Short mmCIF file of C-alpha atoms and ligand atoms in Angstrom, two decimals:
data_model
loop_
_atom_site.label_atom_id
_atom_site.label_comp_id
_atom_site.label_asym_id
_atom_site.label_seq_id
_atom_site.Cartn_x
_atom_site.Cartn_y
_atom_site.Cartn_z
CA MET N 1 -20.92 -4.70 1.22
CA ALA N 2 -21.89 -5.00 -2.10
CA GLU N 3 -20.70 -8.11 -3.82
CA LEU N 4 -18.77 -7.93 -7.49
CA ILE N 5 -20.43 -9.66 -10.50
CA VAL N 6 -17.73 -10.59 -12.87
CA THR N 7 -18.66 -11.57 -16.35
CA GLY N 8 -14.96 -13.14 -17.78
CA GLY N 9 -13.60 -14.08 -21.14
CA ARG N 10 -13.44 -10.56 -22.56
CA ARG N 11 -10.31 -8.49 -23.95
CA LEU N 12 -9.21 -5.61 -21.78
CA GLU N 13 -8.57 -2.37 -24.13
CA GLY N 14 -8.69 1.64 -23.62
CA SER N 15 -6.84 4.25 -21.40
CA VAL N 16 -6.69 4.69 -17.86
CA ARG N 17 -5.60 7.00 -15.46
CA ILE N 18 -3.64 5.61 -12.45
CA PRO N 19 -4.87 7.28 -9.17
CA ARG N 20 -2.57 8.75 -6.16
CA SER N 21 -0.57 5.89 -3.67
CA LYS N 22 -2.61 5.10 -1.00
CA ASN N 23 0.55 3.97 0.57
CA SER N 24 1.79 7.61 0.28
CA VAL N 25 -1.23 9.33 1.19
CA LEU N 26 -1.68 7.18 4.62
CA PRO N 27 1.73 8.08 6.28
CA ILE N 28 1.22 11.74 5.06
CA LEU N 29 -1.87 12.25 6.47
CA ALA N 30 -0.52 11.47 9.80
CA ALA N 31 2.47 13.89 9.45
CA ALA N 32 0.10 16.84 8.16
CA LEU N 33 -0.33 16.59 12.38
CA LEU N 34 3.23 17.48 12.83
CA CYS N 35 2.57 20.90 10.37
CA GLU N 36 1.39 24.34 11.61
CA GLY N 37 -1.38 25.56 9.55
CA GLU N 38 -3.93 23.80 6.96
CA SER N 39 -2.06 20.88 4.76
CA ARG N 40 -3.56 19.89 1.39
CA ILE N 41 -3.09 16.70 0.30
CA CYS N 42 -4.50 17.00 -3.05
CA ASP N 43 -5.95 14.16 -5.46
CA VAL N 44 -6.35 12.05 -2.69
CA PRO N 45 -8.86 8.78 -3.91
CA CYS N 46 -11.62 7.59 -2.35
CA LEU N 47 -10.91 4.85 -0.24
CA SER N 48 -11.93 3.42 3.02
CA ASP N 49 -8.79 3.56 4.87
CA VAL N 50 -8.76 6.98 3.57
CA ASP N 51 -11.99 7.57 5.15
CA THR N 52 -10.94 5.87 8.37
CA SER N 53 -7.90 8.31 8.42
CA LEU N 54 -10.15 11.26 8.59
CA ALA N 55 -12.21 9.70 11.11
CA LEU N 56 -8.96 8.96 13.39
CA LEU N 57 -7.67 12.63 12.74
CA ASN N 58 -11.05 14.05 13.70
CA ALA N 59 -11.20 11.79 16.88
CA VAL N 60 -8.20 12.89 18.16
CA GLY N 61 -9.17 16.68 17.78
CA ALA N 62 -7.90 17.71 14.58
CA CYS N 63 -9.72 18.96 11.41
CA ALA N 64 -9.54 16.90 8.28
CA CYS N 65 -11.86 16.69 5.85
CA ARG N 66 -12.40 16.35 1.76
CA GLU N 67 -12.48 19.48 -0.57
CA GLY N 68 -13.42 18.20 -3.85
CA THR N 69 -10.62 15.57 -4.90
CA ASP N 70 -8.27 17.01 -1.86
CA VAL N 71 -7.90 16.41 1.59
CA LEU N 72 -7.10 19.28 3.86
CA VAL N 73 -5.86 18.40 7.47
CA CYS N 74 -5.18 21.03 10.34
CA ALA N 75 -3.94 20.12 13.80
CA GLY N 76 -6.51 21.06 16.88
CA ASP N 77 -5.60 23.25 19.50
CA GLN N 78 -7.21 20.80 22.15
CA MET N 79 -5.80 17.42 20.91
CA GLN N 80 -6.47 14.21 22.77
CA PRO N 81 -4.06 11.48 22.70
CA SER N 82 -6.03 8.52 22.80
CA VAL N 83 -6.94 6.35 19.12
CA PRO N 84 -10.37 4.84 19.38
CA ASP N 85 -10.01 1.32 19.14
CA SER N 86 -12.42 0.77 16.55
CA LEU N 87 -10.36 3.11 14.58
CA SER N 88 -6.81 1.68 15.32
CA GLY N 89 -8.06 -1.86 15.01
CA ALA N 90 -9.51 -1.02 11.49
CA MET N 91 -6.34 -0.22 9.24
CA ARG N 92 -2.24 -1.05 9.88
CA SER N 93 -1.79 3.13 9.20
CA SER N 94 -3.37 4.02 12.52
CA VAL N 95 0.29 3.06 13.76
CA TYR N 96 1.32 6.33 12.27
CA TYR N 97 -0.60 8.53 14.53
CA ILE N 98 1.71 7.41 17.65
CA VAL N 99 4.67 10.11 16.78
CA PRO N 100 2.23 13.10 15.65
CA LEU N 101 0.17 12.47 18.81
CA LEU N 102 3.50 12.31 20.96
CA TYR N 103 4.33 15.40 19.35
CA ARG N 104 0.89 17.69 19.88
CA CYS N 105 0.04 15.83 23.27
CA GLY N 106 3.34 14.46 24.85
CA GLU N 107 1.44 11.00 24.90
CA ALA N 108 -0.30 8.33 22.66
CA HIS N 109 -2.35 5.98 23.31
CA ILE N 110 -3.23 3.36 20.78
CA SER N 111 -4.56 -0.33 20.31
CA PHE N 112 -2.45 -2.38 17.92
CA PRO N 113 -3.04 -1.70 14.55
CA GLY N 114 -5.17 -3.91 12.17
CA GLY N 115 -4.63 -4.07 8.63
CA CYS N 116 -4.82 -7.38 6.14
CA ARG N 117 -4.07 -10.35 7.78
CA ILE N 118 -1.26 -10.92 5.55
CA GLY N 119 1.29 -12.13 8.46
CA ALA N 120 1.72 -11.35 12.36
CA ARG N 121 2.68 -7.50 11.31
CA PRO N 122 3.91 -6.84 14.49
CA ILE N 123 5.36 -2.97 15.35
CA ASN N 124 8.32 -4.06 17.96
CA LEU N 125 10.64 -2.04 15.28
CA HIS N 126 8.80 1.09 15.65
CA ILE N 127 8.88 0.74 19.31
CA GLU N 128 12.50 0.45 19.30
CA GLY N 129 13.32 3.17 17.22
CA LEU N 130 10.86 5.27 19.33
CA ARG N 131 12.57 3.99 22.74
CA ALA N 132 16.26 4.79 21.29
CA MET N 133 14.74 8.46 20.85
CA GLY N 134 13.79 8.76 24.27
CA ALA N 135 9.92 7.55 24.08
CA GLU N 136 8.56 5.57 27.10
CA ILE N 137 6.59 2.90 26.02
CA GLU N 138 3.97 0.35 27.61
CA THR N 139 2.99 -2.37 25.52
CA HIS N 140 -0.24 -3.98 26.84
CA PRO N 141 -2.02 -7.02 25.59
CA ASN N 142 -4.51 -4.57 23.60
CA THR N 143 -2.97 -1.41 24.16
CA ILE N 144 0.16 0.47 23.53
CA ILE N 145 1.07 3.58 25.80
CA CYS N 146 4.22 6.06 24.93
CA ARG N 147 4.82 9.19 26.63
CA ALA N 148 7.71 11.59 25.84
CA PRO N 149 7.95 13.99 28.41
CA LYS N 150 10.96 15.17 27.46
CA GLY N 151 10.22 15.17 24.25
CA LEU N 152 12.39 13.08 21.46
CA HIS N 153 16.15 13.16 20.86
CA GLY N 154 18.31 12.26 18.00
CA ALA N 155 19.73 8.97 17.99
CA ASN N 156 21.57 6.63 15.85
CA PHE N 157 19.25 3.55 15.12
CA CYS N 158 19.95 0.52 12.72
CA LEU N 159 16.63 -1.40 11.77
CA SER N 160 16.97 -5.10 11.74
CA PHE N 161 14.55 -5.10 8.85
CA PRO N 162 13.91 -2.32 6.45
CA SER N 163 10.12 -2.14 7.51
CA VAL N 164 8.17 0.51 5.28
CA GLY N 165 6.00 1.38 8.28
CA ALA N 166 9.06 1.86 10.85
CA THR N 167 11.12 3.86 8.50
CA GLU N 168 8.21 6.39 7.90
CA THR N 169 7.32 6.30 12.09
CA LEU N 170 11.22 7.19 12.70
CA MET N 171 11.15 9.58 10.28
CA MET N 172 8.57 11.28 11.48
CA ALA N 173 10.17 11.14 14.86
CA ALA N 174 13.31 12.67 13.90
CA ALA N 175 11.81 15.47 11.98
CA PHE N 176 10.97 17.17 15.60
CA ALA N 177 13.60 15.39 17.69
CA LYS N 178 16.17 17.69 19.49
CA GLY N 179 19.48 17.02 17.58
CA ARG N 180 20.69 14.61 14.63
CA THR N 181 19.39 10.85 14.00
CA VAL N 182 20.96 8.74 11.78
CA LEU N 183 18.58 5.74 10.51
CA CYS N 184 20.29 2.70 9.01
CA GLY N 185 18.30 -0.19 7.26
CA CYS N 186 15.61 1.87 5.78
CA ALA N 187 13.10 0.97 3.94
CA LYS N 188 13.76 2.34 0.08
CA GLU N 189 9.87 2.29 -1.28
CA PRO N 190 9.13 5.32 -3.40
CA GLU N 191 6.21 6.02 -0.78
CA ILE N 192 9.29 6.57 1.77
CA THR N 193 10.84 8.96 -0.89
CA ASP N 194 7.46 10.54 -1.04
CA LEU N 195 7.00 11.05 2.60
CA ALA N 196 10.32 12.53 2.88
CA ARG N 197 9.68 14.99 -0.23
CA PHE N 198 6.61 16.27 2.04
CA LEU N 199 8.12 16.51 5.12
CA ARG N 200 11.40 18.62 3.59
CA ARG N 201 8.60 20.93 1.65
CA CYS N 202 7.61 21.68 5.07
CA GLY N 203 10.67 22.38 6.45
CA ALA N 204 12.28 19.11 7.97
CA ARG N 205 15.88 18.63 7.11
CA ILE N 206 16.26 14.84 5.92
CA GLN N 207 19.06 13.46 3.73
CA GLY N 208 19.52 10.05 2.12
CA ALA N 209 15.83 9.53 1.72
CA GLY N 210 15.41 6.31 -0.80
CA GLY N 211 18.76 4.88 0.45
CA THR N 212 19.57 2.79 3.50
CA CYS N 213 20.92 5.23 5.64
CA MET N 214 18.59 8.44 6.75
CA THR N 215 20.12 11.59 8.42
CA ILE N 216 17.84 13.83 9.98
CA ASP N 217 18.15 17.16 11.77
CA GLY N 218 15.59 17.64 13.99
CA VAL N 219 13.53 21.39 13.64
CA GLU N 220 11.10 23.52 16.08
CA ARG N 221 8.50 23.92 13.81
CA LEU N 222 6.98 22.34 10.65
CA LYS N 223 4.93 24.63 8.23
CA ALA N 224 1.70 23.20 6.23
CA VAL N 225 1.94 22.89 2.42
CA ALA N 226 0.12 21.54 -0.47
CA HIS N 227 1.43 18.11 -1.68
CA THR N 228 0.28 15.75 -4.54
CA PRO N 229 1.24 12.20 -3.40
CA ILE N 230 3.03 9.89 -6.37
CA PRO N 231 0.80 7.60 -8.49
CA ASP N 232 -0.11 4.08 -6.95
CA ARG N 233 2.50 1.54 -8.21
CA ILE N 234 0.04 -1.38 -7.17
CA THR N 235 -2.88 -0.17 -8.74
CA ALA N 236 -0.43 0.08 -12.01
CA ALA N 237 0.35 -3.14 -11.30
CA THR N 238 -3.01 -4.18 -10.83
CA VAL N 239 -4.20 -3.18 -14.30
CA LEU N 240 -1.03 -4.68 -15.91
CA PHE N 241 -1.54 -8.12 -14.74
CA GLY N 242 -4.82 -7.91 -15.30
CA VAL N 243 -3.92 -7.29 -19.45
CA ALA N 244 -1.38 -9.83 -19.09
CA ALA N 245 -4.26 -12.24 -17.83
CA CYS N 246 -7.07 -11.51 -20.05
CA GLY N 247 -5.36 -10.40 -23.24
CA GLY N 248 -5.63 -6.81 -24.79
CA ASP N 249 -4.42 -3.50 -25.48
CA VAL N 250 -4.46 -1.02 -22.70
CA THR N 251 -2.81 2.36 -22.26
CA LEU N 252 -2.16 3.39 -18.70
CA THR N 253 -1.65 7.59 -17.91
CA GLY N 254 0.26 8.89 -14.83
CA VAL N 255 2.29 6.26 -14.15
CA ARG N 256 6.00 6.42 -12.59
CA TYR N 257 8.22 3.57 -15.14
CA SER N 258 10.90 4.10 -12.81
CA HIS N 259 8.41 2.54 -9.58
CA LEU N 260 7.56 -0.45 -11.72
CA ASN N 261 10.85 -1.91 -12.96
CA ALA N 262 10.65 -5.63 -11.43
CA VAL N 263 6.58 -5.50 -12.32
CA LEU N 264 7.39 -4.88 -15.91
CA HIS N 265 10.20 -7.36 -16.13
CA THR N 266 8.45 -9.80 -15.21
CA LEU N 267 5.28 -8.96 -17.67
CA SER N 268 8.10 -8.99 -20.30
CA ALA N 269 8.96 -12.48 -19.19
CA MET N 270 5.61 -13.63 -19.58
CA GLY N 271 5.02 -12.19 -23.04
CA ALA N 272 3.16 -8.83 -22.72
CA GLU N 273 4.56 -6.02 -25.40
CA LEU N 274 5.16 -2.71 -23.14
CA CYS N 275 5.95 0.76 -24.84
CA ARG N 276 6.19 4.50 -23.39
CA PRO N 277 4.73 6.49 -26.00
CA GLU N 278 5.32 9.84 -23.78
CA LEU N 279 6.39 10.28 -20.26
CA GLY N 280 4.08 9.06 -17.93
CA VAL N 281 2.00 7.06 -20.34
CA LEU N 282 2.93 2.89 -20.71
CA ARG N 283 1.25 0.65 -22.90
CA ILE N 284 0.76 -2.54 -22.58
CA ARG N 285 -0.27 -5.53 -25.40
CA MET N 286 -1.15 -9.13 -24.97
CA GLU N 287 -2.22 -11.29 -27.94
CA LYS N 288 -1.44 -14.45 -26.82
CA ARG N 289 -1.58 -16.64 -23.60
CA PRO N 290 1.11 -15.51 -20.79
CA ASP N 291 4.42 -17.19 -20.55
CA ALA N 292 4.78 -18.93 -17.41
CA ALA N 293 7.46 -16.98 -15.06
CA PHE N 294 9.45 -17.18 -11.57
CA VAL N 295 9.16 -14.50 -9.18
CA THR N 296 10.80 -13.95 -5.95
CA THR N 297 9.30 -11.02 -4.02
CA GLY N 298 11.79 -8.56 -2.13
CA VAL N 299 12.03 -5.26 -0.50
CA TYR N 300 11.94 -2.42 -3.03
CA PRO N 301 13.27 -2.23 -5.89
CA GLU N 302 12.71 -6.30 -6.11
CA PHE N 303 9.38 -7.23 -7.04
CA PRO N 304 6.51 -5.87 -4.39
CA THR N 305 5.06 -8.26 -2.13
CA ASP N 306 1.47 -6.25 -2.88
CA ALA N 307 2.04 -7.56 -6.58
CA GLY N 308 2.60 -11.25 -5.89
CA PRO N 309 -1.26 -12.22 -6.07
CA LEU N 310 -1.82 -10.13 -8.93
CA PHE N 311 0.95 -12.07 -10.92
CA ALA N 312 -0.18 -14.99 -9.52
CA ALA N 313 -3.60 -14.33 -11.28
CA ALA N 314 -2.25 -13.66 -14.22
CA ALA N 315 -0.06 -16.99 -14.26
CA LEU N 316 -2.93 -19.61 -13.75
CA GLN N 317 -3.55 -19.34 -17.45
CA ALA N 318 0.00 -19.31 -18.64
CA THR N 319 2.21 -21.78 -20.41
CA GLY N 320 3.73 -24.16 -17.74
CA GLU N 321 4.76 -24.23 -14.49
CA SER N 322 5.00 -20.76 -12.45
CA MET N 323 6.34 -20.21 -9.16
CA ILE N 324 6.32 -16.92 -6.86
CA ARG N 325 8.41 -17.00 -3.75
CA GLU N 326 6.95 -14.56 -0.95
CA THR N 327 9.57 -12.88 0.96
CA ILE N 328 7.89 -10.65 3.52
CA PHE N 329 4.57 -11.62 4.42
CA GLU N 330 3.76 -15.32 6.30
CA ASN N 331 0.53 -15.57 4.76
CA ARG N 332 0.24 -13.68 1.70
CA PHE N 333 -1.06 -16.27 -0.35
CA ALA N 334 -4.77 -16.64 1.18
CA CYS N 335 -5.79 -16.35 -2.73
CA ALA N 336 -4.78 -19.64 -3.63
CA ALA N 337 -7.48 -21.66 -2.53
CA GLU N 338 -10.10 -19.16 -4.37
CA PHE N 339 -8.02 -19.50 -7.16
CA CYS N 340 -8.57 -23.64 -7.22
CA ARG N 341 -12.37 -22.83 -7.30
CA LEU N 342 -11.93 -21.37 -10.92
CA GLY N 343 -10.09 -24.98 -11.98
CA ALA N 344 -6.79 -23.57 -11.34
CA GLU N 345 -3.97 -25.62 -10.19
CA ALA N 346 -2.23 -23.60 -7.47
CA HIS N 347 -0.68 -24.68 -4.21
CA VAL N 348 1.30 -23.11 -1.58
CA GLN N 349 4.22 -24.66 -0.01
CA ASN N 350 6.85 -22.83 2.28
CA SER N 351 6.03 -19.52 1.02
CA ARG N 352 6.07 -20.42 -2.49
CA LEU N 353 2.43 -20.45 -4.56
CA TYR N 354 3.20 -22.90 -7.32
CA ILE N 355 1.08 -22.62 -10.31
CA ASN N 356 0.35 -25.19 -13.26
CA GLY N 357 -0.81 -22.68 -15.74
CA VAL N 358 -4.13 -24.28 -17.25
CA SER N 359 -6.65 -22.64 -20.25
CA GLY N 360 -10.37 -22.72 -19.78
CA LEU N 361 -10.88 -21.32 -16.06
CA LYS N 362 -14.31 -21.17 -15.18
CA GLY N 363 -16.25 -18.90 -13.17
CA GLY N 364 -17.40 -19.49 -9.32
CA LEU N 365 -17.91 -18.21 -6.12
CA LEU N 366 -15.01 -16.31 -4.85
CA ALA N 367 -13.96 -14.74 -1.24
CA SER N 368 -11.68 -12.07 -0.53
CA GLN N 369 -9.76 -12.29 2.74
CA ASP N 370 -7.06 -9.67 1.89
CA LEU N 371 -6.84 -6.23 -0.27
CA ARG N 372 -4.34 -7.70 -2.85
CA GLY N 373 -5.22 -11.11 -2.90
CA GLY N 374 -9.48 -9.47 -3.32
CA ALA N 375 -7.90 -8.00 -6.56
CA ALA N 376 -6.42 -10.83 -7.97
CA LEU N 377 -9.49 -13.03 -7.56
CA VAL N 378 -10.77 -9.76 -9.88
CA ILE N 379 -8.41 -10.80 -12.56
CA ALA N 380 -8.64 -14.47 -12.29
CA ALA N 381 -12.41 -14.36 -12.86
CA LEU N 382 -11.94 -11.51 -15.35
CA ALA N 383 -9.77 -13.85 -16.95
CA ALA N 384 -12.32 -17.11 -16.66
CA GLN N 385 -15.12 -17.78 -19.06
CA GLY N 386 -18.46 -17.06 -17.45
CA LYS N 387 -19.77 -15.43 -14.40
CA SER N 388 -18.02 -15.23 -11.19
CA ARG N 389 -19.24 -13.49 -7.55
CA ILE N 390 -16.68 -12.19 -5.50
CA THR N 391 -17.58 -11.81 -1.36
CA GLY N 392 -15.53 -9.95 0.87
CA THR N 393 -15.22 -7.17 -0.98
CA GLU N 394 -14.84 -4.48 1.79
CA TYR N 395 -10.81 -5.92 1.83
CA ILE N 396 -10.90 -4.78 -1.96
CA ALA N 397 -12.60 -0.86 -1.16
CA ARG N 398 -9.35 -0.10 1.15
CA GLY N 399 -7.35 0.13 -1.69
CA TYR N 400 -9.12 0.71 -4.86
CA GLU N 401 -11.68 3.37 -5.30
CA ASP N 402 -13.66 1.55 -7.43
CA ILE N 403 -12.48 -1.59 -8.83
CA ALA N 404 -15.30 -2.31 -11.13
CA GLN N 405 -15.00 1.48 -12.74
CA LEU N 406 -11.19 0.89 -13.15
CA PHE N 407 -11.58 -2.57 -15.09
CA GLY N 408 -14.93 -1.59 -16.39
CA ARG N 409 -13.35 1.67 -18.34
CA ILE N 410 -11.15 -0.76 -20.41
CA GLY N 411 -14.04 -3.19 -21.31
CA ALA N 412 -14.61 -5.35 -18.81
CA GLU N 413 -18.07 -6.66 -17.64
CA LEU N 414 -18.24 -6.49 -14.09
CA TYR N 415 -20.73 -4.64 -11.59
CA TRP N 416 -21.80 -4.56 -8.16
CA GLU N 417 -24.55 -6.11 -6.66
CA LYS N 418 -26.07 -4.68 -3.25
C1 LIG C 501 3.34 -1.21 4.01
O1 LIG C 501 2.84 -2.19 5.42
C2 LIG C 501 2.12 -1.67 3.22
N1 LIG C 501 1.11 -0.72 3.66
C3 LIG C 501 2.05 -2.54 2.65
O2 LIG C 501 1.27 -2.59 1.91
C4 LIG C 501 3.33 -3.58 1.70
O3 LIG C 501 3.10 -4.64 1.32
C5 LIG C 501 4.28 -3.09 3.17
O4 LIG C 501 4.55 -2.08 3.25
C6 LIG C 501 5.70 -3.99 2.52
O5 LIG C 501 6.10 -3.19 1.45
C7 LIG C 501 1.25 0.86 4.01
O6 LIG C 501 2.52 1.52 3.42
C8 LIG C 501 -0.07 1.19 4.51
P1 LIG C 501 6.69 -3.63 6.70
P2 LIG C 501 4.05 -2.34 6.29
O7 LIG C 501 6.67 -2.70 8.31
O8 LIG C 501 4.73 -0.97 6.98
C9 LIG C 501 7.72 -6.84 9.15
C10 LIG C 501 -0.82 -3.01 0.95
O9 LIG C 501 -1.82 -3.97 0.75
N2 LIG C 501 7.83 -6.04 10.57
O10 LIG C 501 7.45 -3.16 5.97
O11 LIG C 501 3.36 -2.77 7.49
C11 LIG C 501 6.42 -7.52 9.25
O12 LIG C 501 5.81 -8.15 9.76
C12 LIG C 501 -0.06 -3.07 1.68
O13 LIG C 501 -1.29 -1.72 0.23
C13 LIG C 501 8.56 -6.45 11.74
O14 LIG C 501 8.97 -7.20 12.21
O15 LIG C 501 4.87 -3.55 6.20
C14 LIG C 501 6.93 -7.88 7.62
O16 LIG C 501 6.97 -9.45 7.76
C15 LIG C 501 -0.38 -4.73 2.24
N3 LIG C 501 8.36 -5.35 12.78
C16 LIG C 501 7.58 -6.92 7.23
O17 LIG C 501 8.38 -6.36 8.22
C17 LIG C 501 8.07 -3.75 12.42
O18 LIG C 501 7.72 -3.55 13.62
C18 LIG C 501 7.28 -5.62 6.15
O19 LIG C 501 6.81 -5.07 7.09
C19 LIG C 501 7.13 -3.75 11.32
C20 LIG C 501 7.56 -4.76 10.33
#
């Protein structure tokens, strides 16, 4: 995979359009298998996780392809229930295919999903919920075999943790289960609401999405529709914290402010000037060194865990001590050791990342170890003086169409080197 060569120390200026949300697109691509006909998912970014999803869909007998910037998905007549291990293990989102395969084939064989190594990332909540709805699930060391010979039935199920993925799995299951399902303890992320919007437009009967409790009445059939996913709030946060780190004046278009409240609050605390000239447009100006800040991540609408490393990168040169407490994943700050290669003073203790802001970070050799940590290294390198080389960019490609272009179009100097 190509490496990123970054020349830091430049202000960021210009305008950038925020792409559609990876974490909205991925579950919707799976949910499209529940529909009769051809679904069109519009304006889908070119991400490696999307490519993996297309390969997975075609491997199980569906038809999935790109048409311009859209993705077309249609269930096949001869679907098969097994997901190749290479594809299951390539991303976390392979777990979303359990339910569509149960629906289409009456069974699903899938190895444990992959994904960024930011924690153990079990799928017990997905399994417990599906069992409550009548699925028979065997878990083996590497494989999960699910069957639903009599189909799924409605259930009252309470998630012990508001897991985004488990909420999405159980929404898809309840959409066609016989009878009513009441899900409590649901995740409330915007991506959940977007999946519900897609399913409702296909004919599903879902109430309460975006809240902690959802009521879903199963229907016989869902019909394919065209759907444009919400903007990617974490890509927006990536650009915003990049400006906070480097200084500058950047306008973001195609954003949804309401998805960014906690992030915008933190940016204001760091001294960024934010304004909303018109709907969907957000302007950020940073004319000084960031002020130190304290952040605790949490489930939506709290500060998003995915933006934690991005905030940390901007805090490396803040005036004073910053701290971020991670409450979702066990290993969110693998990037901390890499920050120190630039001369940063950062250390992790008990899920807290402590940062003593310094001035004069210097470029260095950095290794990405996960998607958002890799994006944070790009931000840190952009803020450092001199050249940096970033490896492990395959992690970054999972969630960013072209991070060099994303920052390059607002004045950053960085390029890919094969
Ligand atoms: C989704 O992952 C996102 N991925 C993640 O974004 C995001 O960080 C995460 O939600 C939290 O917001 C996608 O949407 C594709 P969870 P997911 O289930 O669904 C525990 C990115 O960078 N848990 O909400 O896997 C789990 O271990 C990615 O774009 C269980 O214990 O997250 C974790 O501690 C990274 N049992 C917590 O819940 C389960 O069955 C949150 O996980 C499921 C989860």
